[in-house]
Short mmCIF file of C-alpha atoms in Angstrom, two decimals:
data_model
loop_
_atom_site.label_atom_id
_atom_site.label_comp_id
_atom_site.label_asym_id
_atom_site.label_seq_id
_atom_site.Cartn_x
_atom_site.Cartn_y
_atom_site.Cartn_z
CA MET A 1 156.86 72.87 113.47
CA SER A 2 154.12 75.28 114.37
CA ASP A 3 150.52 74.19 114.22
CA THR A 4 148.89 74.07 110.84
CA THR A 5 145.39 73.07 109.84
CA THR A 6 144.51 71.26 106.61
CA GLU A 7 140.77 71.91 106.65
CA PRO A 8 138.97 75.24 106.53
CA PRO A 9 137.29 76.28 109.78
CA LEU A 10 133.67 75.61 110.61
CA LEU A 11 131.59 78.70 110.03
CA ALA A 12 128.75 80.04 112.12
CA PRO A 13 125.32 79.60 110.52
CA SER A 14 125.00 83.38 110.64
CA SER A 15 128.03 83.87 108.34
CA VAL A 16 127.21 86.28 105.56
CA SER A 17 127.61 84.99 102.01
CA ARG A 18 129.26 87.39 99.58
CA PRO A 19 128.34 86.13 96.10
CA ALA A 20 129.97 89.06 94.26
CA LEU A 21 133.32 88.40 95.93
CA MET A 22 132.97 84.66 95.36
CA ALA A 23 132.36 85.33 91.65
CA ARG A 24 135.53 87.47 91.57
CA LEU A 25 137.47 84.61 93.18
CA ASP A 26 136.04 82.18 90.61
CA ALA A 27 137.27 84.41 87.79
CA ALA A 28 140.66 85.09 89.41
CA SER A 29 141.28 81.44 90.32
CA LYS A 30 142.24 80.73 86.71
CA LEU A 31 145.43 82.73 87.39
CA ARG A 32 148.51 81.09 88.88
CA LEU A 33 148.38 83.32 91.98
CA VAL A 34 145.64 85.23 93.77
CA VAL A 35 146.44 87.24 96.89
CA VAL A 36 143.76 88.26 99.39
CA ALA A 37 145.18 90.80 101.83
CA ALA A 38 143.17 92.71 104.44
CA PRO A 39 143.30 93.55 108.16
CA ALA A 40 142.42 91.03 110.85
CA GLY A 41 138.68 90.54 111.23
CA SER A 42 137.75 91.69 107.74
CA GLY A 43 136.33 88.30 106.70
CA LYS A 44 139.11 86.83 104.55
CA THR A 45 138.89 83.38 106.11
CA THR A 46 135.09 83.32 106.03
CA LEU A 47 135.02 84.28 102.35
CA LEU A 48 137.73 81.79 101.41
CA THR A 49 136.11 79.00 103.42
CA GLN A 50 132.78 79.47 101.66
CA TRP A 51 134.49 79.66 98.27
CA PHE A 52 136.84 76.71 98.96
CA ARG A 53 133.98 74.42 99.99
CA ARG A 54 132.15 75.23 96.78
CA SER A 55 135.32 74.99 94.64
CA ARG A 56 136.39 71.58 95.88
CA GLN A 57 133.15 70.09 94.59
CA ARG A 58 134.50 70.56 91.05
CA ARG A 59 138.31 70.42 91.43
CA VAL A 60 141.01 68.96 93.64
CA ALA A 61 141.64 71.52 96.36
CA ALA A 62 143.99 71.71 99.33
CA TRP A 63 143.69 74.05 102.32
CA LEU A 64 146.42 75.07 104.74
CA THR A 65 145.99 77.48 107.65
CA LEU A 66 149.18 78.68 109.32
CA ASP A 67 148.21 78.91 112.98
CA GLY A 68 151.33 80.72 114.15
CA PRO A 69 154.88 81.66 113.18
CA LEU A 70 156.66 78.99 111.15
CA THR A 71 160.03 77.63 112.18
CA GLY A 72 161.25 77.81 108.59
CA PRO A 73 160.70 76.52 105.06
CA ASP A 74 160.74 72.85 106.11
CA ALA A 75 157.72 73.51 108.35
CA LEU A 76 155.94 75.24 105.47
CA ALA A 77 156.76 72.34 103.12
CA ALA A 78 155.52 69.81 105.68
CA GLY A 79 152.26 71.72 106.12
CA LEU A 80 151.74 71.96 102.36
CA LEU A 81 152.44 68.25 101.92
CA ALA A 82 149.95 67.45 104.68
CA SER A 83 147.29 69.60 103.02
CA LEU A 84 147.95 68.04 99.61
CA SER A 85 147.84 64.58 101.15
CA ALA A 86 144.47 65.41 102.73
CA ALA A 87 143.29 66.40 99.24
CA ASP A 88 144.63 63.09 97.82
CA ALA A 89 147.14 64.99 95.72
CA ALA A 90 150.46 64.13 97.38
CA PRO A 91 152.60 61.15 98.27
CA PRO A 92 153.61 60.69 101.92
CA ALA A 93 157.15 62.00 101.28
CA ALA A 94 158.13 65.15 103.19
CA PRO A 95 161.17 66.92 101.67
CA VAL A 96 160.96 70.22 99.85
CA GLN A 97 162.19 68.51 96.66
CA ALA A 98 159.27 66.06 96.77
CA LEU A 99 156.86 68.98 97.04
CA GLN A 100 158.50 70.82 94.13
CA GLY A 101 158.45 67.66 92.01
CA LEU A 102 154.82 66.96 92.83
CA LEU A 103 153.71 70.46 91.85
CA ALA A 104 155.85 70.51 88.69
CA GLN A 105 154.45 67.19 87.45
CA ARG A 106 150.85 67.76 88.47
CA SER A 107 148.39 67.13 85.67
CA GLY A 108 144.90 68.51 85.98
CA ASP A 109 143.51 71.34 88.02
CA LEU A 110 144.73 71.84 91.59
CA LEU A 111 143.78 74.68 93.92
CA ILE A 112 145.99 75.41 96.94
CA VAL A 113 144.73 77.90 99.53
CA VAL A 114 147.15 79.10 102.22
CA ASP A 115 145.35 81.13 104.89
CA ASP A 116 147.18 83.40 107.33
CA VAL A 117 150.25 83.43 105.08
CA HIS A 118 151.55 86.41 107.10
CA TRP A 119 152.95 83.77 109.51
CA ALA A 120 155.37 82.70 106.73
CA GLN A 121 156.87 86.13 106.07
CA ASP A 122 160.50 85.27 106.81
CA SER A 123 162.71 85.39 103.73
CA ALA A 124 163.39 81.63 103.62
CA CYS A 125 159.66 80.78 103.58
CA MET A 126 159.01 83.45 100.94
CA ARG A 127 161.83 82.03 98.78
CA LEU A 128 160.24 78.58 99.08
CA LEU A 129 156.79 79.90 98.11
CA ASP A 130 158.34 81.76 95.19
CA ALA A 131 160.14 78.59 94.03
CA LEU A 132 156.96 76.52 94.38
CA LEU A 133 154.98 79.05 92.36
CA ALA A 134 157.64 79.04 89.64
CA ALA A 135 157.86 75.23 89.58
CA SER A 136 154.11 74.58 89.60
CA ALA A 137 152.53 73.04 86.52
CA PRO A 138 150.07 75.25 84.60
CA GLY A 139 147.02 73.67 86.28
CA VAL A 140 148.20 74.52 89.81
CA HIS A 141 146.52 77.64 91.18
CA TRP A 142 147.47 79.32 94.47
CA VAL A 143 145.45 81.59 96.75
CA LEU A 144 147.47 83.26 99.52
CA ALA A 145 145.51 85.12 102.19
CA GLY A 146 146.83 87.19 105.05
CA ARG A 147 147.04 90.52 106.80
CA CYS A 148 149.64 91.90 104.42
CA LEU A 149 150.89 91.30 100.90
CA PRO A 150 153.49 88.53 100.77
CA VAL A 151 156.91 89.60 99.51
CA LEU A 152 157.44 87.20 96.62
#
């Protein structure tokens, strides 16, 4: 499995806050899926980190950064389970079916942010993300951020 991170990065004190964009994320986060796509260095991670930290004060929220190319859908599922476990939203089980079941049966609001999703662009990982989105309970909200639009 490639490296993944289940906490947003630490930000420099000089990071610029973008309240208008954070307000747009607040409004959009009621949707099942929000995609943030922009070139490297445009501030996606900084914006999402600021927003995530504020959001998790009022809802269960899980963060996953893909730190490099994934070895396949099992690696993506393991990373998502680790991030959900860190958010106290998942059992310790690891298979894809456990993840699908967890998301389908979830009651209450759950935010899942996947940063650098461009590292999961192979077709098997995209099929898994598509299946997870389709199986997720109504209160599960996804934010996928990366350098390009994911092909779902």
